[in-house]
Tab-separated table of C-alpha atoms and ligand atoms in Angstrom:
chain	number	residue	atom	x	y	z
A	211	UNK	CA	54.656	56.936	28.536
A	212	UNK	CA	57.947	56.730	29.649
A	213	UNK	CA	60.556	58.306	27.669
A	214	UNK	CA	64.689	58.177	28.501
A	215	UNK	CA	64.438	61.748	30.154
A	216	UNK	CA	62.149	59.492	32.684
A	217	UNK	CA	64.198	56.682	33.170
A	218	UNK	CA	67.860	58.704	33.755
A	219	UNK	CA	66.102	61.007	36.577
A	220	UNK	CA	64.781	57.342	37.918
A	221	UNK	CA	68.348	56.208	37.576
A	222	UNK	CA	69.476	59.709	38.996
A	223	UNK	CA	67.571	59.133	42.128
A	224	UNK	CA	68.156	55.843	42.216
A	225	UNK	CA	72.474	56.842	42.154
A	226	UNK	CA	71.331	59.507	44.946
A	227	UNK	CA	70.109	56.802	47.460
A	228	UNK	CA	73.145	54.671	47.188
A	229	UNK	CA	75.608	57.301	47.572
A	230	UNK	CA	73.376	58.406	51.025
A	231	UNK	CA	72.965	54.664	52.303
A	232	UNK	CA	76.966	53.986	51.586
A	233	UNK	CA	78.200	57.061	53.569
A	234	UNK	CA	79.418	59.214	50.230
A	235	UNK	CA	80.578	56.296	48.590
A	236	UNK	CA	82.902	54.583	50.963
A	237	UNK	CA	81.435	50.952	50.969
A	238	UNK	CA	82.758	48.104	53.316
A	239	UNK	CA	84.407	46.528	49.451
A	240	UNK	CA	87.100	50.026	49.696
A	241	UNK	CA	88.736	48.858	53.016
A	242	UNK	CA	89.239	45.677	51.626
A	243	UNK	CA	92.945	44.916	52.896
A	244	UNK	CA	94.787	41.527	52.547
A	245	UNK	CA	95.944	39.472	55.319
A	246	UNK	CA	99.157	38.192	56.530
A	247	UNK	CA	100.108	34.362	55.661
A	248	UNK	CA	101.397	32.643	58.815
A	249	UNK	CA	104.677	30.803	58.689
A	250	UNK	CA	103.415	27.571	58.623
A	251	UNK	CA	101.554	28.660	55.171
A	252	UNK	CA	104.757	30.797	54.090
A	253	UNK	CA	107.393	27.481	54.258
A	254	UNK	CA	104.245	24.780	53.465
A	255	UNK	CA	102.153	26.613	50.718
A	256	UNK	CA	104.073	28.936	49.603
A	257	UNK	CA	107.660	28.136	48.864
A	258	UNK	CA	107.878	24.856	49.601
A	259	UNK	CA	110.807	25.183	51.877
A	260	UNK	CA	111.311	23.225	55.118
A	261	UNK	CA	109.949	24.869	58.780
A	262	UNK	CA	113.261	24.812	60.319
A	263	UNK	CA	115.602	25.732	57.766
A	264	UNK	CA	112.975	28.371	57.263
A	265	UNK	CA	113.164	29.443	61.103
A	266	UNK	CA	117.268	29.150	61.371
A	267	UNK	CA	117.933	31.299	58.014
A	268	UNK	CA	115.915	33.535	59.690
A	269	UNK	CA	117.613	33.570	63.043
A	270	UNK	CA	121.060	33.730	61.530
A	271	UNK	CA	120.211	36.914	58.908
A	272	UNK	CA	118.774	39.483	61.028
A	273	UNK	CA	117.755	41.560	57.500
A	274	UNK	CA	115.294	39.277	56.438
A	275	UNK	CA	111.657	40.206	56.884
A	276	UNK	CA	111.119	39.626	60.906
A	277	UNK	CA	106.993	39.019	59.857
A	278	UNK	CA	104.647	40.031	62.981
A	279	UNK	CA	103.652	37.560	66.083
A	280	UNK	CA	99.916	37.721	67.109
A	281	UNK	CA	99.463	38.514	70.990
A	282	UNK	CA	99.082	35.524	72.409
A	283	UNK	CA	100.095	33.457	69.443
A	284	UNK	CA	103.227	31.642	68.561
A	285	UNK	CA	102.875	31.801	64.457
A	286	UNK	CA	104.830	34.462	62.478
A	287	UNK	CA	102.600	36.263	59.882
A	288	UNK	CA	104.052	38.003	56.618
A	289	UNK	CA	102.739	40.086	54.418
A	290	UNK	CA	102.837	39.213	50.525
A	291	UNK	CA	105.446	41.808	50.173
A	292	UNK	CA	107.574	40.505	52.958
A	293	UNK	CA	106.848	36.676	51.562
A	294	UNK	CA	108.295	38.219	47.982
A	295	UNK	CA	111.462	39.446	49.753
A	296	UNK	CA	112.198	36.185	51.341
A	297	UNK	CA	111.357	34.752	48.067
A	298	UNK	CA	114.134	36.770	46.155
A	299	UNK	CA	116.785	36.195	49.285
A	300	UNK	CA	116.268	32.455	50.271
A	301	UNK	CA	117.967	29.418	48.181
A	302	UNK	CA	117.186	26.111	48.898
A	303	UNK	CA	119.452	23.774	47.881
A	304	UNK	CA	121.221	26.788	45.436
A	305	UNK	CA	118.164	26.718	43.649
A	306	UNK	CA	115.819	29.861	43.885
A	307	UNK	CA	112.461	30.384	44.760
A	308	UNK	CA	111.785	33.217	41.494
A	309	UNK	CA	108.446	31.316	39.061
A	310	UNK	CA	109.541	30.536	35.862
A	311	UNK	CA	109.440	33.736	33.367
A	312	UNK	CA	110.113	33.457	29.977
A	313	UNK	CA	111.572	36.163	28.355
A	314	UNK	CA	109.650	39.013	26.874
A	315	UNK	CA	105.812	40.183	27.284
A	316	UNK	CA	103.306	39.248	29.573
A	317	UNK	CA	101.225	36.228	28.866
A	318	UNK	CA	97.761	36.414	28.436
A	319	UNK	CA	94.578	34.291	29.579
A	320	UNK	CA	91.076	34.606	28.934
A	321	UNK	CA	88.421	32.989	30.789
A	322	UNK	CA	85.295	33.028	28.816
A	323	UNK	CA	82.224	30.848	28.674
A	324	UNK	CA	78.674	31.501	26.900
A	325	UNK	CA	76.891	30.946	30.209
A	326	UNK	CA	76.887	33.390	33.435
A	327	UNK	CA	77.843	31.226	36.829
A	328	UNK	CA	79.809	28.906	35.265
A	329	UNK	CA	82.786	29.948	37.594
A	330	UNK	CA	84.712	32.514	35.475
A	331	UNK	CA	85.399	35.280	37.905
A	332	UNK	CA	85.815	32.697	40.681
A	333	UNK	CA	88.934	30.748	38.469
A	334	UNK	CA	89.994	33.925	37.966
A	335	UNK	CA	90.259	35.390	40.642
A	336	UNK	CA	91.572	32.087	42.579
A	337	UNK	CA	94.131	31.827	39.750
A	338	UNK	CA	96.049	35.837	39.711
A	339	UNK	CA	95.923	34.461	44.014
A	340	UNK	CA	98.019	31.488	43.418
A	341	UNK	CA	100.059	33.156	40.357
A	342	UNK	CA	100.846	36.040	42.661
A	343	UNK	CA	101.514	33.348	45.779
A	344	UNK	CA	103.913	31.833	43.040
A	345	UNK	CA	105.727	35.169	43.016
A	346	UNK	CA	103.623	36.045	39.386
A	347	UNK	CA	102.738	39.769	39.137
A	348	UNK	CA	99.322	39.434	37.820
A	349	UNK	CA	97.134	42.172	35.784
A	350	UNK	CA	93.451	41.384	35.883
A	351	UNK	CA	90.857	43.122	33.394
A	352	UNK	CA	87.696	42.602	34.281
A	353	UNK	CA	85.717	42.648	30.824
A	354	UNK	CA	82.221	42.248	32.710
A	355	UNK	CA	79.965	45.050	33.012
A	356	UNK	CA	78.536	43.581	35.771
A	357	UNK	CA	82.162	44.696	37.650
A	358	UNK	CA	82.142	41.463	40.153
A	359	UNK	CA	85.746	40.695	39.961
A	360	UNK	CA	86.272	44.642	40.117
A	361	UNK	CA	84.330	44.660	43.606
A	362	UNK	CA	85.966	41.504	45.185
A	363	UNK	CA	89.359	43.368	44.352
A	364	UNK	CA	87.874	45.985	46.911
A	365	UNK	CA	87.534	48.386	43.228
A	366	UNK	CA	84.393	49.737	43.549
A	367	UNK	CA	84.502	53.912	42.730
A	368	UNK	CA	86.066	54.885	39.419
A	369	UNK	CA	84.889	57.115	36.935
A	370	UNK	CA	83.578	55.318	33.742
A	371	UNK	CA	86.961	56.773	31.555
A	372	UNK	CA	89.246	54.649	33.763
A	373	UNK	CA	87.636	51.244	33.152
A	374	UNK	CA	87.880	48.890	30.670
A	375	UNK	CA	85.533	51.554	28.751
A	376	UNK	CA	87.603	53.926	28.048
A	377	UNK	CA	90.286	51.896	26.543
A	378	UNK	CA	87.312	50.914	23.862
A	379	UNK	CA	86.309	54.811	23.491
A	380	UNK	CA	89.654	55.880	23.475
A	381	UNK	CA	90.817	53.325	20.813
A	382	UNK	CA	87.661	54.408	18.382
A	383	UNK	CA	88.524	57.734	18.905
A	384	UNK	CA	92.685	57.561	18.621
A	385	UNK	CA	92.036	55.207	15.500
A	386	UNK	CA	89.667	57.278	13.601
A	387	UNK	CA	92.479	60.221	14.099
A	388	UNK	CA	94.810	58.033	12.953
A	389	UNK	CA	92.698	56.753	9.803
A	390	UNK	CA	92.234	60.616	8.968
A	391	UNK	CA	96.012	61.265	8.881
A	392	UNK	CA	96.059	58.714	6.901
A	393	UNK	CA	94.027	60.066	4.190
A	394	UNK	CA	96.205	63.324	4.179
A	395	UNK	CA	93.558	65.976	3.621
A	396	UNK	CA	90.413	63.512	2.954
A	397	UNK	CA	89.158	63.061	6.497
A	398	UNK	CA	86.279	60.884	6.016
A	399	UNK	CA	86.291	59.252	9.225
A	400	UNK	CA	84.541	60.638	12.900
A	401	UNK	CA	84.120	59.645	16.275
A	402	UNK	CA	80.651	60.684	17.937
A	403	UNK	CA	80.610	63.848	19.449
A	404	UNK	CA	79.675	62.425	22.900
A	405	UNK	CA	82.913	60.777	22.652
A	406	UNK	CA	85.542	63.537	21.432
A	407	UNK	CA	84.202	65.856	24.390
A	408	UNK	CA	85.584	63.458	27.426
A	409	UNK	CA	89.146	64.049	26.346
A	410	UNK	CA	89.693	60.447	26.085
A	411	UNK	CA	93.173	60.715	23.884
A	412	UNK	CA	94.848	62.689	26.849
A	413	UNK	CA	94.334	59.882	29.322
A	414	UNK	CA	97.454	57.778	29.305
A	415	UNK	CA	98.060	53.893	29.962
A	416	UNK	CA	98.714	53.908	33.338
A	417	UNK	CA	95.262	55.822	34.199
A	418	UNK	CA	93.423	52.799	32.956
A	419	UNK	CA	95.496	50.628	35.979
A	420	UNK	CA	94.133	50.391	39.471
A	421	UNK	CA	96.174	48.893	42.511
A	422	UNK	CA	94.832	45.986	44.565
A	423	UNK	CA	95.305	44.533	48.215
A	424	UNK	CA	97.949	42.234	46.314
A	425	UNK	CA	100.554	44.626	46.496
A	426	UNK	CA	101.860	42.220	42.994
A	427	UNK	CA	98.056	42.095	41.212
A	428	UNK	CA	96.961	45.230	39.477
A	429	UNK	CA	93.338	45.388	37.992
A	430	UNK	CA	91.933	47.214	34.991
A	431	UNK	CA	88.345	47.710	36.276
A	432	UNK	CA	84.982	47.756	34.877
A	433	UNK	CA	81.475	49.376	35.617
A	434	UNK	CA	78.193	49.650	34.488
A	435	UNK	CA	78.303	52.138	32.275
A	436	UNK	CA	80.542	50.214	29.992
A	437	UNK	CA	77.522	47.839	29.348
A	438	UNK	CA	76.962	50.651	27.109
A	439	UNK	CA	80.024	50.324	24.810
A	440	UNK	CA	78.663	46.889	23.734
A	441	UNK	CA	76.007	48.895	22.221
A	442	UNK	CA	77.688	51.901	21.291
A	443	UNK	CA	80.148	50.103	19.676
A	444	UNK	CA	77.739	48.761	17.181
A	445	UNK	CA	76.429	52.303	16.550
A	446	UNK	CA	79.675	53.290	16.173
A	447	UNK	CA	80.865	50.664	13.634
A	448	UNK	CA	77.907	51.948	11.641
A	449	UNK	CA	79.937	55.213	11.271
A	450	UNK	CA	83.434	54.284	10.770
A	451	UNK	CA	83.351	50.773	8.991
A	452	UNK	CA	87.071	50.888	8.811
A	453	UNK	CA	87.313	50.514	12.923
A	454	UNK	CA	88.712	47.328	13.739
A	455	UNK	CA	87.109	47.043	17.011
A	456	UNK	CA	87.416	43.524	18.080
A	457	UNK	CA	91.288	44.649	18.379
A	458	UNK	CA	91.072	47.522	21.105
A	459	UNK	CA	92.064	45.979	24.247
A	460	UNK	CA	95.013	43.718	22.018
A	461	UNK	CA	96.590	47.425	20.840
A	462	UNK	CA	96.131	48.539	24.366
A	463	UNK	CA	97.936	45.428	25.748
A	464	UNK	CA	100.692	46.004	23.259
A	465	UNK	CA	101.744	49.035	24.467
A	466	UNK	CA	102.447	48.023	28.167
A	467	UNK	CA	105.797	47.736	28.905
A	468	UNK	CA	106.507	44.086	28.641
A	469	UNK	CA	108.375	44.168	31.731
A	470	UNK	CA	105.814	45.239	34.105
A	471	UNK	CA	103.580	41.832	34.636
A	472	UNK	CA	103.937	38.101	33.819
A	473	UNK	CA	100.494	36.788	33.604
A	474	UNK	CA	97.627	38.512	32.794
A	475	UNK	CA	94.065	37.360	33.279
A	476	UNK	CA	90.736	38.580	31.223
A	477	UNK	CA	88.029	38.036	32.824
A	478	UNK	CA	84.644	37.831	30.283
A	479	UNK	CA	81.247	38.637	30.426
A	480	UNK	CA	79.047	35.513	29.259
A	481	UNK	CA	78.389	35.059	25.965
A	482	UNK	CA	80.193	36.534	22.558
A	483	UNK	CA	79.867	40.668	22.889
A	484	UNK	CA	81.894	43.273	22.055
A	485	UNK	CA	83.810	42.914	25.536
A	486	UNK	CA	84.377	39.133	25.154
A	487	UNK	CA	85.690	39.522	21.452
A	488	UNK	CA	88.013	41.512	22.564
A	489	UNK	CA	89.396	39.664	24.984
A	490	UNK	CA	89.339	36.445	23.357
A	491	UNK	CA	91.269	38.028	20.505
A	492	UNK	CA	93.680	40.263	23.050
A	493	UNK	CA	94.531	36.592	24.767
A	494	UNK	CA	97.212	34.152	23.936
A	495	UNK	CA	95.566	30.996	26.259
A	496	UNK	CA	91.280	30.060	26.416
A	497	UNK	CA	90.558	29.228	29.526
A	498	UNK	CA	86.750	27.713	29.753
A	499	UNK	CA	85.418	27.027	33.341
A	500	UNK	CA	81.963	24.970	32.643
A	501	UNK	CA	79.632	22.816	35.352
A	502	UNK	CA	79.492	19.384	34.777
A	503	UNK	CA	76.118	19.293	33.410
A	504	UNK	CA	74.468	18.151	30.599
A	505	UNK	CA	73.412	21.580	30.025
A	506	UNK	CA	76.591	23.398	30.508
A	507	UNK	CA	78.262	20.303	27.986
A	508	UNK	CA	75.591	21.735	24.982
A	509	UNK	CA	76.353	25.445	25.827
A	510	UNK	CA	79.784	25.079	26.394
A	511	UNK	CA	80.315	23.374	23.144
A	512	UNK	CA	78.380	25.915	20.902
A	513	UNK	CA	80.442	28.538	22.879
A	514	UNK	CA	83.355	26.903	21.114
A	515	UNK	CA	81.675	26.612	17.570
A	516	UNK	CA	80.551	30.334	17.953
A	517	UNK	CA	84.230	31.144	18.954
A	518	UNK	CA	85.321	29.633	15.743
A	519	UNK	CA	82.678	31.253	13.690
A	520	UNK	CA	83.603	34.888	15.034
A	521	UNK	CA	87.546	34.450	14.805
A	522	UNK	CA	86.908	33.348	10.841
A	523	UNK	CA	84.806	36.055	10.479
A	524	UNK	CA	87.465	38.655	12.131
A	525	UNK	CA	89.944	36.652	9.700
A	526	UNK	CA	88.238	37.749	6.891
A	527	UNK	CA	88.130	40.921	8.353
A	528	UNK	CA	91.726	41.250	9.072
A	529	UNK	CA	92.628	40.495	4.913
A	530	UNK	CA	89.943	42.784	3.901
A	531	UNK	CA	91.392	45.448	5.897
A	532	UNK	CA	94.691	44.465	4.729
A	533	UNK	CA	96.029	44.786	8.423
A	534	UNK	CA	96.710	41.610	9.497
A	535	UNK	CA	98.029	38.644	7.954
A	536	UNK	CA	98.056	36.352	10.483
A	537	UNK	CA	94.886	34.777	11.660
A	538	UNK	CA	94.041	34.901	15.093
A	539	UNK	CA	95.047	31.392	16.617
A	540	UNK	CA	95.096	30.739	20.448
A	541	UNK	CA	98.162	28.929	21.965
A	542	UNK	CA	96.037	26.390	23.665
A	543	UNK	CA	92.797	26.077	25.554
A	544	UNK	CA	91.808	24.678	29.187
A	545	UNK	CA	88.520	23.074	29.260
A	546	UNK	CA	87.915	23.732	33.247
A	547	UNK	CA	84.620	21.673	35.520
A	548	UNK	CA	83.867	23.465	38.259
A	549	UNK	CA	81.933	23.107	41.302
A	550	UNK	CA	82.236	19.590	40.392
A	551	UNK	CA	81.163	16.292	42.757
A	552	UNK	CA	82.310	13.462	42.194
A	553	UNK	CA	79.781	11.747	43.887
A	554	UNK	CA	76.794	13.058	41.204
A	555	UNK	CA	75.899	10.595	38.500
A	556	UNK	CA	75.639	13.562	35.904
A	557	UNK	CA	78.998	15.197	36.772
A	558	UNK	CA	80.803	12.224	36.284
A	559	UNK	CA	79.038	11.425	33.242
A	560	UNK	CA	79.794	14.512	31.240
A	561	UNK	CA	83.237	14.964	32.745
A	562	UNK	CA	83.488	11.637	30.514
A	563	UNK	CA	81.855	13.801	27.871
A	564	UNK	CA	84.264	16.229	28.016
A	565	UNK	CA	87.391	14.104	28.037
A	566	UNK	CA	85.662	13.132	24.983
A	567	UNK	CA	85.455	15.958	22.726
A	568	UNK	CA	88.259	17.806	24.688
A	569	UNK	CA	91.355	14.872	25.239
A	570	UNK	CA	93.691	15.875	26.928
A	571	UNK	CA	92.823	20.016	26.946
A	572	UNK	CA	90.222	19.036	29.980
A	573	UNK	CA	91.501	19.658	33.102
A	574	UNK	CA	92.299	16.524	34.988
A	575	UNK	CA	91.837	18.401	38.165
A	576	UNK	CA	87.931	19.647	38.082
A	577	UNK	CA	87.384	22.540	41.175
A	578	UNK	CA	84.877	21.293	43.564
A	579	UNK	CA	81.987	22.941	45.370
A	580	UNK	CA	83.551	24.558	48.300
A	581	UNK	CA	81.232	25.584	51.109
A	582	UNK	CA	83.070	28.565	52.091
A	583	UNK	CA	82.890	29.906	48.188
A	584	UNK	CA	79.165	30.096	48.096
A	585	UNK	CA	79.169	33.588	48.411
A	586	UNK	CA	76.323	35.419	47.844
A	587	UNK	CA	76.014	38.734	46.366
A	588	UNK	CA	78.686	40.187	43.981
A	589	UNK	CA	81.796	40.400	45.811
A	590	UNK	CA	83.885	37.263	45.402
A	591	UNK	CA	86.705	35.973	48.498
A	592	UNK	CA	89.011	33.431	47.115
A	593	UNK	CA	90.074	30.264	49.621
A	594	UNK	CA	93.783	31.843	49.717
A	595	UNK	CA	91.851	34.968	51.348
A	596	UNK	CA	90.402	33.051	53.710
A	597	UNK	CA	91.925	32.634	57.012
A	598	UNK	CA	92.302	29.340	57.614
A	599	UNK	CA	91.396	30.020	61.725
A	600	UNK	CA	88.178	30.869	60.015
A	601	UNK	CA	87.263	27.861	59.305
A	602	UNK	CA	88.028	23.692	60.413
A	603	UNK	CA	91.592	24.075	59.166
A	604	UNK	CA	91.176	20.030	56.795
A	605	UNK	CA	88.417	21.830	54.852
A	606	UNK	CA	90.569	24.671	54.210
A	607	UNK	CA	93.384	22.467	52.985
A	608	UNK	CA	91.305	20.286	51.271
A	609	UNK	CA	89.993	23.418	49.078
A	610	UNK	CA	93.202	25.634	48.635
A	611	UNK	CA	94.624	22.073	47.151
A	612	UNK	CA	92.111	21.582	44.765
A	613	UNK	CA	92.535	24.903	43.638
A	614	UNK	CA	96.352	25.026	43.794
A	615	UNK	CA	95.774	21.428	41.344
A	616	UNK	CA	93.732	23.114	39.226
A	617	UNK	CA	96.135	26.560	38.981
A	618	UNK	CA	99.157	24.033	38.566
A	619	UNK	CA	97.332	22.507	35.595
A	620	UNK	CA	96.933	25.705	33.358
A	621	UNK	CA	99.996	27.257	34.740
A	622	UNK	CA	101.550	23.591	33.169
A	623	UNK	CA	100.092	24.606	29.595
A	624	UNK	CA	100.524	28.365	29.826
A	625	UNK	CA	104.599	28.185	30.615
A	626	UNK	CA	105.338	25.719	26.701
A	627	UNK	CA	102.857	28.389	25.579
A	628	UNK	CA	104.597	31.303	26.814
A	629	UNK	CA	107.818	29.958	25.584
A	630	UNK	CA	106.635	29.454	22.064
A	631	UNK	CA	105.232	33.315	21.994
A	632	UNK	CA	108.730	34.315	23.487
A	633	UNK	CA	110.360	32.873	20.879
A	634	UNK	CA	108.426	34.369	18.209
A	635	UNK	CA	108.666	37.660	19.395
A	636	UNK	CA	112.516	37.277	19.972
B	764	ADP	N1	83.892	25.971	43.542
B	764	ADP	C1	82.817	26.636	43.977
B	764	ADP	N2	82.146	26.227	45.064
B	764	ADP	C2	81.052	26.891	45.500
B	764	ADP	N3	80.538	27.964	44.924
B	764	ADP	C3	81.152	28.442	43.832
B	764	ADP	C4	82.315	27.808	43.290
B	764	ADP	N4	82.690	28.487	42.198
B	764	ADP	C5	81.809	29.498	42.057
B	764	ADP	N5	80.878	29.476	43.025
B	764	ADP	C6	79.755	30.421	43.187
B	764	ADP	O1	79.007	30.460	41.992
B	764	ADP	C7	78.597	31.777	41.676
B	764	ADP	C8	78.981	32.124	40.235
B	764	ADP	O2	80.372	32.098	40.089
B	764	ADP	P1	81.134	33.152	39.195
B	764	ADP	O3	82.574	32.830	39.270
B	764	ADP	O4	80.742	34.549	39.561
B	764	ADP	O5	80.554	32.803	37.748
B	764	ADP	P2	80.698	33.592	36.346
B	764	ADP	O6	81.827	34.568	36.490
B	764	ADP	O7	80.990	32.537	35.339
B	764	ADP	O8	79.387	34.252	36.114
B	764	ADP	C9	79.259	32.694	42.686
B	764	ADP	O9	78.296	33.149	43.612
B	764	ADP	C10	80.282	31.848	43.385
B	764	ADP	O10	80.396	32.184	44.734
B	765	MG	MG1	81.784	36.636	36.100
């Protein structure tokens, strides 16, 4: 027999061991740092201005970010915050270097997909890189218990309250307050007790928001523990019917200040749970990374049908309710191949596939399989981490293009997108 006392003092000893083997918690992820971006990168790759010009605006302004010579090396290197100054201070042409930003809040993009290793977290993560290399400030939420996004963002120890979590407790609990007051004297609604003890409704916004090595990405994190909420949040509906939970991370997001971030990124868990509703419905943009096979064509394409079937569902919900009148609609959607080769018989076929059911919402730009991305384990690097010195500097290129195509692409639909939600909210 083995009852739940059993399996938490397994799980007790289990927490025990890691904590001893990663020296009290400090793991190699927490000194995650970002590197510098070398010159060549900085005037190429990054703003798109010309070397020399570059070099002789520097020369002739001595305020401008200096950047830091390697010994031995010839290269300037800048840090991100250095590459944002010169962003802000250099014209080229009269025309500045500032990304596009309509007015108004923060855009938001889910990427979602019913299958796990279908390249979410990697397009995410890749994509807040080139937003933020753009001059974007990015927030990511990682909606995955399985926290791999968190990790490769060097976000590894945070107490379960901080995490994506305990903006799902702390909604139930806030809501079923307000419900109550509501109901003036004919409280009928309450949050568990294991909830109303953690003190959930003092913890503000901000304590939900981690920084990041990108001095201009900010992460909400995730953990473990808030595989738990998926089921909880069942158990929960069960006691307050009147909970409209697939909305909890959408009301957080609404209370942000809108001038804080310009893109933000959800990254899902596979399939359609609690988390992933509630991103999908929080999110303006679907973003679907899928592999090109015959396989991942059938699952991606239910994914889609059982998308539709849970937003009518919530719609009903919504009028019942009598909150919302609107249904939930997304903007647009990005059907995304990844690790794609062109030279496999079965890629190219249901790329063709795709184009089919998806026109023009299929990228034209699939992401290839990139050596250097085959990471094992759960901590993801993106190619514009890389160092190029690390490796033959044409296979670098040749991958930070396809991913800067494939960025350029959805950041193509998000900005009519953005516009259209700027306008509404005007
Ligand atoms: N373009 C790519 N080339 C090579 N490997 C990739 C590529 N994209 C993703 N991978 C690898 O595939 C695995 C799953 O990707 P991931 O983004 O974590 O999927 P998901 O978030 O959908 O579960 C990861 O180990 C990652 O390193
Ligand atoms: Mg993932």
């Amino acid at each position: 027999m083995l009852t739940f006392d059993d399996l938490r003092s397994l799980q007790a000893r289990s927490r025990r061991l890691h904590l001893a083997v990663s020296g009290q918690g400090s793991t190699e992820s927490d000194a995650k740092t970002l590197r510098r971006f070398s010159s060549w990168e900085v005037c190429e790759l990054i703003l798109g201005i010309n070397q020399s010009t570059f070099r002789g605006q520097l020369a002739a302004d001595r305020s401008f970010p200096p950047g830091k010579v390697e010994p031995n090396g010839r290269q300037r290197w800048f840090s991100l915050a250095e590459v944002n100054t010169l962003r802000r201070r250099l014209t080229v042409r009269g025309r500045t270097l500032q990304p596009d930003r309509p007015a108004g809040r923060a855009f938001r993009t889910a990427f979602a997909n019913f299958d796990a290793g279908t390249g979410k977290t990697t397009t995410a993560l890749h994509f807040a890189h080139a937003a933020a290399l753009d001059g974007y400030r990015v927030l990511l939420i990682d909606c995955d218990p399985q926290a791999v996004l968190s990790r490769s963002l060097g976000v590894t120890h945070v107490s379960r309250e901080q995490t994506i979590w305990g903006i799902l407790a702390r909604d139930l609990v806030t809501q079923t307050a307000q419900m109550n007051a509501a109901q003036a004297g004919h409280a009928s609604h309450a949050a568990p007790a294991s909830l109303r003890k953690l003190g959930l409704e003092d913890l503000r916004n901000t304590d939900f928001i981690r920084k990041t090595p990108w001095s201009t990405i900010d992460l909400i994190p995730s953990c473990v523990e808030a595989a738990f909420v998926s089921f909880a949040s069942t158990h929960y509906r069960q006691l307050d019917r009147d909970w409209s939970h697939y909305a909890a991370l959408s009301r957080f997001l609404d209370h942000l200040p809108n001038d804080a971030w310009d893109l933000v990124f959800l990254d899902c868990p596979p399939g359609i749970g609690f988390h992933s509703i509630n991103a999908l419905y929080a999110s303006d943009m679907l973003c679907v990374p899928t592999a090109a096979t015959w396989d991942d064509f059938d699952s991606t394409t239910a994914f889609i049908g059982q998308i539709a079937a849970v937003l009518e569902e919530l719609g009903q919900d919504t009028r019942a309710a009598g909150t919302s009148t609107r249904a939930k609609a997304f903007c647009d959607m990005r059907v995304l191949l990844t690790r794609f080769d062109s030279d496999n018989p079965e890629h190219r076929a249901t790329r063709d596939a795709f184009g089919a059911v998806f026109a023009d919402r299929l990228s034209q730009n699939p992401i290839q399989s990139t050596r250097a991305l085959e990471q094992p384990g759960r901590l993801l690097r993106s190619i514009y981490e890389i160092d190029y010195r690390e490796m033959t500097r044409d296979s670098w290129r040749s991958s930070r293009a396809n991913f800067d195509r494939a960025w350029s692409d959805c950041h193509d639909a998000i900005l009519p997108a953005w516009r259209t939600i700027a306008a509404m909210d005007a």
